mmCIF file of C-alpha atoms in Angstrom:
data_model
loop_
_atom_site.group_PDB
_atom_site.id
_atom_site.type_symbol
_atom_site.label_atom_id
_atom_site.label_comp_id
_atom_site.label_asym_id
_atom_site.label_seq_id
_atom_site.Cartn_x
_atom_site.Cartn_y
_atom_site.Cartn_z
ATOM 1 C CA MET A 1077 -9.198 -4.224 -50.567
ATOM 2 C CA SER A 1078 -10.409 -0.993 -49.015
ATOM 3 C CA LEU A 1079 -8.049 1.699 -47.783
ATOM 4 C CA TYR A 1080 -9.066 0.889 -44.214
ATOM 5 C CA GLU A 1081 -8.188 -2.772 -44.755
ATOM 6 C CA ARG A 1082 -4.878 -1.815 -46.332
ATOM 7 C CA LEU A 1083 -4.065 0.230 -43.227
ATOM 8 C CA GLY A 1084 -5.272 -2.514 -40.910
ATOM 9 C CA VAL A 1085 -8.112 -0.463 -39.413
ATOM 10 C CA PRO A 1086 -11.259 -2.576 -38.871
ATOM 11 C CA ARG A 1087 -14.739 -1.181 -39.421
ATOM 12 C CA VAL A 1088 -17.109 -0.735 -36.490
ATOM 13 C CA VAL A 1089 -20.887 -0.671 -36.176
ATOM 14 C CA ASN A 1090 -21.705 2.892 -35.188
ATOM 15 C CA ALA A 1091 -25.029 3.017 -33.345
ATOM 16 C CA VAL A 1092 -23.909 6.131 -31.471
ATOM 17 C CA GLY A 1093 -24.780 8.418 -34.363
ATOM 18 C CA PRO A 1094 -22.926 11.513 -35.606
ATOM 19 C CA ALA A 1095 -20.006 11.146 -33.193
ATOM 20 C CA THR A 1096 -16.591 12.355 -34.304
ATOM 21 C CA ARG A 1097 -14.815 9.485 -32.557
ATOM 22 C CA PHE A 1098 -16.470 7.084 -35.013
ATOM 23 C CA GLY A 1099 -16.170 9.305 -38.066
ATOM 24 C CA GLY A 1100 -19.647 10.846 -38.083
ATOM 25 C CA VAL A 1101 -22.279 9.828 -40.620
ATOM 26 C CA PRO A 1102 -21.972 8.584 -44.223
ATOM 27 C CA LEU A 1103 -21.968 11.415 -46.750
ATOM 28 C CA SER A 1104 -24.417 11.577 -49.628
ATOM 29 C CA ALA A 1105 -23.312 11.354 -53.255
ATOM 30 C CA PRO A 1106 -23.991 15.083 -53.888
ATOM 31 C CA VAL A 1107 -21.853 16.099 -50.898
ATOM 32 C CA LEU A 1108 -19.006 13.802 -51.946
ATOM 33 C CA ALA A 1109 -19.221 15.152 -55.500
ATOM 34 C CA ALA A 1110 -19.065 18.731 -54.237
ATOM 35 C CA MET A 1111 -15.978 17.982 -52.163
ATOM 36 C CA ALA A 1112 -14.272 16.324 -55.127
ATOM 37 C CA GLU A 1113 -15.150 19.248 -57.412
ATOM 38 C CA ALA A 1114 -13.764 21.700 -54.870
ATOM 39 C CA THR A 1115 -10.264 20.296 -55.334
ATOM 40 C CA THR A 1116 -10.179 20.922 -59.086
ATOM 41 C CA LEU A 1117 -9.629 24.700 -59.017
ATOM 42 C CA ALA A 1118 -7.643 27.246 -57.057
ATOM 43 C CA VAL A 1119 -9.794 30.020 -55.590
ATOM 44 C CA ASP A 1120 -9.419 32.864 -53.124
ATOM 45 C CA VAL A 1121 -10.556 31.023 -49.992
ATOM 46 C CA GLU A 1122 -11.433 34.259 -48.195
ATOM 47 C CA GLU A 1123 -13.782 35.165 -51.057
ATOM 48 C CA LEU A 1124 -15.181 31.617 -51.096
ATOM 49 C CA GLN A 1125 -15.816 31.806 -47.365
ATOM 50 C CA ARG A 1126 -17.556 35.158 -47.773
ATOM 51 C CA THR A 1127 -19.794 34.113 -50.675
ATOM 52 C CA ALA A 1128 -20.566 30.667 -49.244
ATOM 53 C CA GLY A 1129 -21.478 32.308 -45.949
ATOM 54 C CA ALA A 1130 -23.802 34.781 -47.645
ATOM 55 C CA HIS A 1131 -25.465 31.944 -49.564
ATOM 56 C CA LEU A 1132 -25.937 29.840 -46.425
ATOM 57 C CA ALA A 1133 -27.295 32.836 -44.523
ATOM 58 C CA ARG A 1134 -29.937 33.366 -47.216
ATOM 59 C CA LEU A 1135 -30.873 29.688 -47.160
ATOM 60 C CA LEU A 1136 -31.192 29.588 -43.379
ATOM 61 C CA GLY A 1137 -32.817 32.997 -42.982
ATOM 62 C CA VAL A 1138 -30.170 34.424 -40.638
ATOM 63 C CA PRO A 1139 -28.164 37.681 -40.857
ATOM 64 C CA GLY A 1140 -24.831 36.031 -41.575
ATOM 65 C CA ALA A 1141 -22.999 32.705 -41.688
ATOM 66 C CA TYR A 1142 -19.385 31.574 -41.482
ATOM 67 C CA VAL A 1143 -18.148 28.021 -42.127
ATOM 68 C CA THR A 1144 -15.910 26.533 -39.430
ATOM 69 C CA PRO A 1145 -14.276 23.113 -38.897
ATOM 70 C CA GLY A 1146 -16.928 22.112 -36.348
ATOM 71 C CA ALA A 1147 -19.158 23.575 -33.646
ATOM 72 C CA SER A 1148 -16.396 23.697 -31.035
ATOM 73 C CA ALA A 1149 -14.266 25.715 -33.443
ATOM 74 C CA ALA A 1150 -17.242 28.016 -33.974
ATOM 75 C CA LEU A 1151 -17.427 28.585 -30.214
ATOM 76 C CA LEU A 1152 -13.744 29.495 -30.026
ATOM 77 C CA LEU A 1153 -13.901 31.817 -33.020
ATOM 78 C CA GLY A 1154 -17.103 33.454 -31.824
ATOM 79 C CA THR A 1155 -15.661 34.080 -28.378
ATOM 80 C CA ALA A 1156 -12.497 35.539 -29.896
ATOM 81 C CA ALA A 1157 -14.600 37.878 -32.028
ATOM 82 C CA VAL A 1158 -16.563 39.294 -29.093
ATOM 83 C CA LEU A 1159 -13.330 39.821 -27.141
ATOM 84 C CA THR A 1160 -11.575 41.828 -29.853
ATOM 85 C CA GLY A 1161 -13.901 43.075 -32.548
ATOM 86 C CA THR A 1162 -11.844 43.947 -35.615
ATOM 87 C CA ASP A 1163 -9.066 45.763 -33.742
ATOM 88 C CA PRO A 1164 -5.788 44.297 -35.120
ATOM 89 C CA GLY A 1165 -3.938 44.910 -31.865
ATOM 90 C CA LEU A 1166 -6.507 43.072 -29.790
ATOM 91 C CA VAL A 1167 -6.647 40.265 -32.365
ATOM 92 C CA ASP A 1168 -2.874 39.831 -32.261
ATOM 93 C CA ALA A 1169 -2.786 39.802 -28.449
ATOM 94 C CA LEU A 1170 -5.060 36.810 -27.780
ATOM 95 C CA PRO A 1171 -4.995 34.740 -25.625
ATOM 96 C CA GLU A 1172 -3.949 37.782 -23.639
ATOM 97 C CA VAL A 1173 -7.191 39.752 -23.470
ATOM 98 C CA ARG A 1174 -6.322 43.450 -23.643
ATOM 99 C CA GLY A 1175 -9.829 44.752 -24.158
ATOM 100 C CA PRO A 1176 -11.948 45.915 -21.219
ATOM 101 C CA ARG A 1177 -14.339 42.970 -21.489
ATOM 102 C CA ASP A 1178 -12.710 39.662 -20.602
ATOM 103 C CA THR A 1179 -15.398 37.490 -18.986
ATOM 104 C CA VAL A 1180 -17.983 35.099 -20.371
ATOM 105 C CA VAL A 1181 -20.921 34.396 -18.067
ATOM 106 C CA VAL A 1182 -22.685 31.030 -18.140
ATOM 107 C CA GLN A 1183 -25.526 29.532 -16.125
ATOM 108 C CA ALA A 1184 -24.326 26.594 -14.012
ATOM 109 C CA ALA A 1185 -26.599 24.145 -15.831
ATOM 110 C CA HIS A 1186 -25.051 25.266 -19.123
ATOM 111 C CA ARG A 1187 -21.502 24.259 -18.152
ATOM 112 C CA ASP A 1188 -20.011 21.639 -20.441
ATOM 113 C CA PRO A 1189 -16.627 20.036 -21.255
ATOM 114 C CA TYR A 1190 -16.696 22.087 -24.461
ATOM 115 C CA ASP A 1191 -16.176 25.186 -22.307
ATOM 116 C CA HIS A 1192 -12.493 24.745 -23.202
ATOM 117 C CA ALA A 1193 -13.305 26.262 -26.584
ATOM 118 C CA VAL A 1194 -14.302 29.465 -24.791
ATOM 119 C CA THR A 1195 -11.494 29.671 -22.238
ATOM 120 C CA ALA A 1196 -8.817 28.843 -24.843
ATOM 121 C CA THR A 1197 -9.242 32.402 -26.118
ATOM 122 C CA GLY A 1198 -8.136 33.827 -22.770
ATOM 123 C CA ALA A 1199 -11.671 34.627 -21.658
ATOM 124 C CA ARG A 1200 -12.510 34.034 -18.002
ATOM 125 C CA LEU A 1201 -15.625 31.937 -17.464
ATOM 126 C CA VAL A 1202 -17.997 33.067 -14.691
ATOM 127 C CA SER A 1203 -20.610 30.517 -13.599
ATOM 128 C CA VAL A 1204 -23.866 31.678 -11.989
ATOM 129 C CA GLY A 1205 -26.775 29.897 -10.351
ATOM 130 C CA TYR A 1206 -27.027 26.193 -9.604
ATOM 131 C CA PRO A 1207 -27.374 23.045 -11.726
ATOM 132 C CA ALA A 1208 -31.135 22.815 -11.169
ATOM 133 C CA SER A 1209 -31.991 26.508 -11.378
ATOM 134 C CA THR A 1210 -30.726 29.987 -12.103
ATOM 135 C CA ARG A 1211 -32.667 33.067 -11.068
ATOM 136 C CA ARG A 1212 -32.958 36.182 -13.184
ATOM 137 C CA ASP A 1213 -31.418 38.386 -10.493
ATOM 138 C CA GLU A 1214 -28.442 36.019 -10.143
ATOM 139 C CA LEU A 1215 -27.692 36.347 -13.834
ATOM 140 C CA ALA A 1216 -28.250 40.109 -13.794
ATOM 141 C CA ARG A 1217 -25.807 40.597 -10.892
ATOM 142 C CA ALA A 1218 -23.100 38.674 -12.753
ATOM 143 C CA LEU A 1219 -23.248 40.984 -15.784
ATOM 144 C CA ASP A 1220 -21.167 44.159 -15.777
ATOM 145 C CA GLU A 1221 -18.793 46.273 -17.839
ATOM 146 C CA CYS A 1222 -16.282 43.397 -17.893
ATOM 147 C CA THR A 1223 -18.713 40.943 -19.506
ATOM 148 C CA ALA A 1224 -17.924 40.183 -23.135
ATOM 149 C CA ALA A 1225 -20.637 37.584 -23.646
ATOM 150 C CA VAL A 1226 -23.097 35.171 -22.119
ATOM 151 C CA LEU A 1227 -22.741 31.547 -23.226
ATOM 152 C CA TYR A 1228 -26.141 29.876 -23.585
ATOM 153 C CA ARG A 1229 -26.839 26.175 -24.124
ATOM 154 C CA PRO A 1230 -30.446 25.255 -24.920
ATOM 155 C CA GLY A 1231 -32.283 22.164 -23.799
ATOM 156 C CA ARG A 1232 -30.847 21.835 -20.294
ATOM 157 C CA PRO A 1233 -33.287 20.519 -17.652
ATOM 158 C CA GLY A 1234 -34.305 22.700 -14.741
ATOM 159 C CA GLU A 1235 -35.614 26.190 -14.113
ATOM 160 C CA HIS A 1236 -33.260 28.593 -15.841
ATOM 161 C CA VAL A 1237 -33.265 32.013 -17.460
ATOM 162 C CA GLY A 1238 -34.512 31.662 -21.036
ATOM 163 C CA LEU A 1239 -32.704 32.904 -24.116
ATOM 164 C CA HIS A 1240 -34.895 35.955 -24.748
ATOM 165 C CA GLU A 1241 -34.473 37.236 -21.193
ATOM 166 C CA THR A 1242 -30.780 36.328 -21.156
ATOM 167 C CA ALA A 1243 -30.248 38.387 -24.305
ATOM 168 C CA ALA A 1244 -32.137 41.363 -22.875
ATOM 169 C CA LEU A 1245 -29.995 41.348 -19.725
ATOM 170 C CA ALA A 1246 -26.750 40.899 -21.664
ATOM 171 C CA HIS A 1247 -27.466 43.580 -24.233
ATOM 172 C CA ALA A 1248 -28.402 46.034 -21.477
ATOM 173 C CA VAL A 1249 -24.754 46.012 -20.338
ATOM 174 C CA GLY A 1250 -23.277 45.864 -23.853
ATOM 175 C CA ALA A 1251 -22.485 42.141 -23.777
ATOM 176 C CA ARG A 1252 -23.161 39.615 -26.527
ATOM 177 C CA VAL A 1253 -24.927 36.236 -26.432
ATOM 178 C CA ILE A 1254 -23.356 33.110 -27.929
ATOM 179 C CA VAL A 1255 -25.594 30.053 -28.302
ATOM 180 C CA ASP A 1256 -23.927 26.647 -28.394
ATOM 181 C CA GLY A 1257 -26.426 24.893 -30.640
ATOM 182 C CA ALA A 1258 -24.103 22.086 -31.747
ATOM 183 C CA LEU A 1259 -26.792 19.428 -31.363
ATOM 184 C CA HIS A 1260 -29.788 21.626 -32.064
ATOM 185 C CA VAL A 1261 -29.969 22.089 -35.823
ATOM 186 C CA PRO A 1262 -33.284 20.505 -36.781
ATOM 187 C CA PRO A 1263 -35.581 22.011 -37.697
ATOM 188 C CA ALA A 1264 -33.822 24.879 -39.473
ATOM 189 C CA ASP A 1265 -36.433 27.265 -38.067
ATOM 190 C CA ARG A 1266 -34.843 26.676 -34.670
ATOM 191 C CA LEU A 1267 -31.708 28.498 -35.837
ATOM 192 C CA ARG A 1268 -33.716 31.534 -36.909
ATOM 193 C CA ALA A 1269 -35.568 31.420 -33.598
ATOM 194 C CA TYR A 1270 -32.306 31.693 -31.651
ATOM 195 C CA VAL A 1271 -31.402 34.846 -33.565
ATOM 196 C CA ASP A 1272 -34.922 36.238 -33.222
ATOM 197 C CA GLN A 1273 -34.712 35.710 -29.455
ATOM 198 C CA GLY A 1274 -31.566 37.797 -29.260
ATOM 199 C CA ALA A 1275 -28.591 35.528 -29.908
ATOM 200 C CA ASP A 1276 -25.701 37.407 -31.513
ATOM 201 C CA LEU A 1277 -23.903 34.228 -32.582
ATOM 202 C CA VAL A 1278 -25.065 30.611 -32.884
ATOM 203 C CA ALA A 1279 -22.565 27.749 -33.178
ATOM 204 C CA VAL A 1280 -23.806 24.556 -34.851
ATOM 205 C CA SER A 1281 -22.353 21.352 -36.247
ATOM 206 C CA GLY A 1282 -22.259 20.696 -39.970
ATOM 207 C CA GLY A 1283 -21.672 16.966 -39.630
ATOM 208 C CA LYS A 1284 -24.745 15.959 -37.663
ATOM 209 C CA VAL A 1285 -28.281 16.381 -39.034
ATOM 210 C CA PHE A 1286 -27.070 18.476 -41.976
ATOM 211 C CA ARG A 1287 -24.947 15.408 -42.844
ATOM 212 C CA GLY A 1288 -22.116 17.585 -44.092
ATOM 213 C CA PRO A 1289 -18.387 16.860 -43.745
ATOM 214 C CA GLN A 1290 -17.615 15.767 -40.190
ATOM 215 C CA ALA A 1291 -14.983 18.494 -39.850
ATOM 216 C CA SER A 1292 -17.460 21.275 -40.604
ATOM 217 C CA GLY A 1293 -19.670 23.624 -38.652
ATOM 218 C CA LEU A 1294 -21.356 26.988 -38.837
ATOM 219 C CA LEU A 1295 -21.260 30.202 -36.888
ATOM 220 C CA LEU A 1296 -24.439 32.155 -37.577
ATOM 221 C CA GLY A 1297 -25.494 35.664 -36.661
ATOM 222 C CA ASP A 1298 -24.168 39.221 -36.595
ATOM 223 C CA PRO A 1299 -22.202 39.996 -39.812
ATOM 224 C CA ASP A 1300 -19.964 42.482 -37.973
ATOM 225 C CA LEU A 1301 -18.889 39.815 -35.509
ATOM 226 C CA LEU A 1302 -18.354 37.369 -38.367
ATOM 227 C CA ALA A 1303 -16.016 39.911 -39.979
ATOM 228 C CA ALA A 1304 -13.987 39.785 -36.770
ATOM 229 C CA VAL A 1305 -14.085 35.983 -36.876
ATOM 230 C CA ALA A 1306 -12.401 36.087 -40.282
ATOM 231 C CA LEU A 1307 -9.459 38.047 -38.854
ATOM 232 C CA HIS A 1308 -8.879 35.328 -36.267
ATOM 233 C CA HIS A 1309 -9.318 32.489 -38.754
ATOM 234 C CA GLN A 1310 -8.202 33.330 -42.291
ATOM 235 C CA ASP A 1311 -4.675 32.914 -43.621
ATOM 236 C CA MET A 1312 -3.122 36.286 -42.796
ATOM 237 C CA ASP A 1313 0.245 35.581 -44.403
ATOM 238 C CA VAL A 1314 -0.154 38.853 -46.283
ATOM 239 C CA ARG A 1315 1.709 42.124 -46.782
ATOM 240 C CA ASP A 1316 0.235 45.064 -44.961
ATOM 241 C CA ALA A 1317 0.739 47.267 -48.023
ATOM 242 C CA THR A 1318 -1.523 45.197 -50.260
ATOM 243 C CA TRP A 1319 -4.006 43.590 -47.861
ATOM 244 C CA SER A 1320 -7.479 45.025 -47.525
ATOM 245 C CA ARG A 1321 -10.798 43.985 -46.126
ATOM 246 C CA PRO A 1322 -13.508 43.518 -48.749
ATOM 247 C CA GLY A 1323 -14.238 46.936 -50.222
ATOM 248 C CA GLU A 1324 -12.006 48.988 -47.935
ATOM 249 C CA ARG A 1325 -8.495 49.669 -46.780
ATOM 250 C CA ASP A 1326 -8.185 49.527 -43.005
ATOM 251 C CA PRO A 1327 -5.883 52.299 -41.772
ATOM 252 C CA ARG A 1328 -4.995 50.165 -38.749
ATOM 253 C CA GLY A 1329 -3.379 47.574 -41.024
ATOM 254 C CA ALA A 1330 -3.590 43.792 -41.012
ATOM 255 C CA PRO A 1331 -3.385 41.574 -37.945
ATOM 256 C CA ARG A 1332 -0.974 38.649 -37.921
ATOM 257 C CA GLN A 1333 -2.144 35.037 -37.780
ATOM 258 C CA GLY A 1334 -5.056 34.863 -35.351
ATOM 259 C CA ILE A 1335 -5.801 32.496 -32.496
ATOM 260 C CA GLY A 1336 -8.109 30.522 -34.773
ATOM 261 C CA ARG A 1337 -5.564 29.894 -37.518
ATOM 262 C CA SER A 1338 -5.082 26.291 -36.400
ATOM 263 C CA LEU A 1339 -8.793 25.728 -37.100
ATOM 264 C CA LYS A 1340 -8.170 25.650 -40.839
ATOM 265 C CA ILE A 1341 -11.100 24.970 -43.174
ATOM 266 C CA GLY A 1342 -10.551 23.699 -46.708
ATOM 267 C CA ARG A 1343 -12.548 24.450 -49.821
ATOM 268 C CA GLU A 1344 -13.677 20.821 -49.740
ATOM 269 C CA GLN A 1345 -15.432 21.333 -46.393
ATOM 270 C CA LEU A 1346 -16.847 24.682 -47.501
ATOM 271 C CA LEU A 1347 -18.490 23.377 -50.664
ATOM 272 C CA GLY A 1348 -19.431 20.071 -49.066
ATOM 273 C CA LEU A 1349 -21.333 21.865 -46.311
ATOM 274 C CA VAL A 1350 -23.046 24.195 -48.790
ATOM 275 C CA VAL A 1351 -24.435 21.217 -50.705
ATOM 276 C CA ALA A 1352 -25.315 19.372 -47.483
ATOM 277 C CA VAL A 1353 -27.395 22.310 -46.230
ATOM 278 C CA GLU A 1354 -29.061 22.708 -49.631
ATOM 279 C CA THR A 1355 -29.911 18.999 -49.655
ATOM 280 C CA TYR A 1356 -31.254 19.065 -46.098
ATOM 281 C CA LEU A 1357 -33.475 22.059 -46.777
ATOM 282 C CA GLU A 1358 -34.818 20.508 -49.987
ATOM 283 C CA HIS A 1359 -35.424 16.960 -48.764
ATOM 284 C CA GLY A 1360 -35.527 17.147 -44.955
ATOM 285 C CA PRO A 1361 -33.768 14.794 -42.533
ATOM 286 C CA ASP A 1362 -32.329 11.671 -44.128
ATOM 287 C CA PRO A 1363 -34.151 8.542 -42.844
ATOM 288 C CA VAL A 1364 -31.042 6.383 -43.346
ATOM 289 C CA GLY A 1365 -30.702 3.628 -40.762
ATOM 290 C CA ARG A 1366 -34.320 3.524 -39.623
ATOM 291 C CA ASP A 1367 -34.900 0.181 -41.392
ATOM 292 C CA GLU A 1368 -31.897 -1.257 -39.552
ATOM 293 C CA LEU A 1369 -33.396 -0.301 -36.194
ATOM 294 C CA GLU A 1370 -36.691 -1.901 -37.222
ATOM 295 C CA VAL A 1371 -34.771 -5.175 -37.620
ATOM 296 C CA VAL A 1372 -33.383 -4.798 -34.096
ATOM 297 C CA MET A 1373 -36.764 -3.894 -32.600
ATOM 298 C CA THR A 1374 -38.469 -6.906 -34.168
ATOM 299 C CA ALA A 1375 -35.767 -9.287 -32.955
ATOM 300 C CA LEU A 1376 -35.647 -7.935 -29.396
ATOM 301 C CA THR A 1377 -39.365 -7.720 -28.754
ATOM 302 C CA GLY A 1378 -39.849 -11.155 -30.283
ATOM 303 C CA ALA A 1379 -37.412 -12.520 -27.702
ATOM 304 C CA GLY A 1380 -39.054 -10.691 -24.809
ATOM 305 C CA VAL A 1381 -36.432 -7.956 -24.426
ATOM 306 C CA ALA A 1382 -37.999 -4.631 -23.494
ATOM 307 C CA ALA A 1383 -37.347 -1.953 -26.116
ATOM 308 C CA ARG A 1384 -39.146 1.189 -27.174
ATOM 309 C CA TRP A 1385 -38.810 4.083 -29.594
ATOM 310 C CA HIS A 1386 -37.355 7.230 -28.042
ATOM 311 C CA HIS A 1387 -37.359 10.584 -29.852
ATOM 312 C CA ASP A 1388 -34.222 12.693 -29.433
ATOM 313 C CA THR A 1389 -35.561 16.249 -29.610
ATOM 314 C CA ALA A 1390 -32.105 17.794 -30.021
ATOM 315 C CA LEU A 1391 -31.170 15.828 -33.139
ATOM 316 C CA ASP A 1392 -34.825 15.338 -34.129
ATOM 317 C CA VAL A 1393 -34.226 11.626 -34.659
ATOM 318 C CA THR A 1394 -35.943 8.523 -33.291
ATOM 319 C CA ASN A 1395 -33.607 6.189 -31.417
ATOM 320 C CA LEU A 1396 -34.241 2.667 -30.161
ATOM 321 C CA GLU A 1397 -34.045 2.448 -26.366
ATOM 322 C CA VAL A 1398 -33.131 -0.991 -25.008
ATOM 323 C CA ASP A 1399 -33.842 -1.796 -21.360
ATOM 324 C CA VAL A 1400 -30.788 -3.133 -19.487
ATOM 325 C CA THR A 1401 -32.166 -2.728 -15.972
ATOM 326 C CA GLY A 1402 -30.627 -5.332 -13.684
ATOM 327 C CA VAL A 1403 -27.814 -6.049 -16.125
ATOM 328 C CA ASP A 1404 -24.179 -4.989 -15.766
ATOM 329 C CA ALA A 1405 -24.389 -2.464 -18.595
ATOM 330 C CA ASN A 1406 -20.686 -1.650 -18.533
ATOM 331 C CA ALA A 1407 -19.815 -5.318 -19.009
ATOM 332 C CA VAL A 1408 -22.295 -5.550 -21.886
ATOM 333 C CA LEU A 1409 -20.773 -2.482 -23.529
ATOM 334 C CA ALA A 1410 -17.271 -3.921 -23.160
ATOM 335 C CA ARG A 1411 -18.302 -7.217 -24.778
ATOM 336 C CA LEU A 1412 -20.040 -5.394 -27.635
ATOM 337 C CA ALA A 1413 -16.820 -3.478 -28.267
ATOM 338 C CA ASP A 1414 -14.853 -6.757 -28.303
ATOM 339 C CA ARG A 1415 -16.940 -8.259 -31.105
ATOM 340 C CA ALA A 1416 -15.857 -8.344 -34.733
ATOM 341 C CA PRO A 1417 -16.907 -5.931 -35.994
ATOM 342 C CA ALA A 1418 -16.896 -3.932 -32.774
ATOM 343 C CA ILE A 1419 -20.285 -2.488 -31.852
ATOM 344 C CA PHE A 1420 -20.757 0.867 -30.171
ATOM 345 C CA VAL A 1421 -24.044 2.271 -28.883
ATOM 346 C CA GLU A 1422 -24.998 5.532 -27.181
ATOM 347 C CA GLU A 1423 -24.200 5.316 -23.446
ATOM 348 C CA GLY A 1424 -25.861 8.525 -22.281
ATOM 349 C CA ALA A 1425 -28.839 6.696 -20.729
ATOM 350 C CA VAL A 1426 -26.904 3.949 -18.919
ATOM 351 C CA TRP A 1427 -27.516 5.773 -15.637
ATOM 352 C CA ARG A 1428 -31.233 5.014 -15.980
ATOM 353 C CA GLY A 1429 -30.798 1.452 -17.198
ATOM 354 C CA ALA A 1430 -30.991 1.889 -20.955
ATOM 355 C CA LEU A 1431 -28.868 1.683 -24.079
ATOM 356 C CA LEU A 1432 -29.732 3.948 -27.003
ATOM 357 C CA LEU A 1433 -29.273 2.998 -30.651
ATOM 358 C CA ASN A 1434 -29.064 5.928 -33.057
ATOM 359 C CA PRO A 1435 -29.803 5.130 -36.740
ATOM 360 C CA MET A 1436 -27.922 7.972 -38.432
ATOM 361 C CA ALA A 1437 -24.661 6.121 -39.195
ATOM 362 C CA LEU A 1438 -25.992 2.580 -39.633
ATOM 363 C CA LEU A 1439 -25.151 0.741 -42.848
ATOM 364 C CA PRO A 1440 -27.183 -1.995 -44.583
ATOM 365 C CA GLY A 1441 -26.819 -5.188 -42.552
ATOM 366 C CA ASP A 1442 -25.899 -3.420 -39.304
ATOM 367 C CA GLY A 1443 -29.366 -4.112 -37.907
ATOM 368 C CA ALA A 1444 -28.793 -7.864 -38.068
ATOM 369 C CA LEU A 1445 -25.391 -7.507 -36.386
ATOM 370 C CA LEU A 1446 -26.891 -5.384 -33.607
ATOM 371 C CA ALA A 1447 -29.803 -7.751 -33.095
ATOM 372 C CA ASP A 1448 -27.557 -10.808 -32.861
ATOM 373 C CA ALA A 1449 -25.203 -9.124 -30.396
ATOM 374 C CA LEU A 1450 -27.945 -7.765 -28.136
ATOM 375 C CA LEU A 1451 -29.838 -11.057 -28.096
ATOM 376 C CA THR A 1452 -26.620 -12.812 -27.085
ATOM 377 C CA GLU A 1453 -26.127 -10.375 -24.220
ATOM 378 C CA LEU A 1454 -29.695 -9.951 -22.989
ATOM 379 C CA THR A 1455 -31.371 -13.349 -23.396
#
């Protein structure tokens, strides 16, 4: 009997992909082994974070890297860092922002429910432009001596100010640029491109295409800002008399526990993500689940159900798009969820009459379960 069975938690068929609400994607044997090995020794976690970050930065070709418990956590920590720098007094004060720069500017099309990660720090979010377009002069007028950062989310449709120009405008007034690249890891060159175009910090997920622990992420970019991130995040239950930053004593002393302390990261996630990134860079994206979707495609098209392959450019993965035009899609989704095992598919295209099946978390045999369920609903 599995642990899930012992607890009475049934398995589900996850055709949504690397979604936290369904546990993310299966981990590879090397990643699981790294996480198990991590538990066998006590280490200085601050030193582990520092050395793991330096190793990951070299692998990814970026100036610096810091492991976080997810991309949303990376956004919060990155925002906190640009608000305070390494000033212990400013660090201790958050979410009361005592520095002169307290706003984060974002183009209207780049707004997102994950904005909470930014405003939780005490920063005030200023939206500019409109959902379909933002003009350069609109963004420029919103930037001033109170701007701490510009939040930038790539891949949004419409006519908006690009990253390179956004960075130029922000840096001209002394503000930073934070890229929310949670979904935009592959290829790895994309991460370097964000930095090359002027991003100061880039937040990404570790549990999606990297296939690392689900509760892992990365904040990439400026090493000085990442040093500030550590003050908000690391265990600061230390004595001022004996604490020091790497290589130096800070005459200002140590801050107390920072606003990011609740975003704890364990050595298991740190080493698991290191091995996941190494594996991804050596072997490329894992094709797991593609064979299962082939089973679904063959069954659906053989029965006359319209389906096609659809490439997700953000995750760099090919999904199966199933046409549900003229069908009550919400009722179909509810019945899929009522099956045993429950089946969940990506709902982001329901508005245009389609269901999307992502292969990344599919297990052997899931293709047959999906095919049977969809044929029952659509034929």
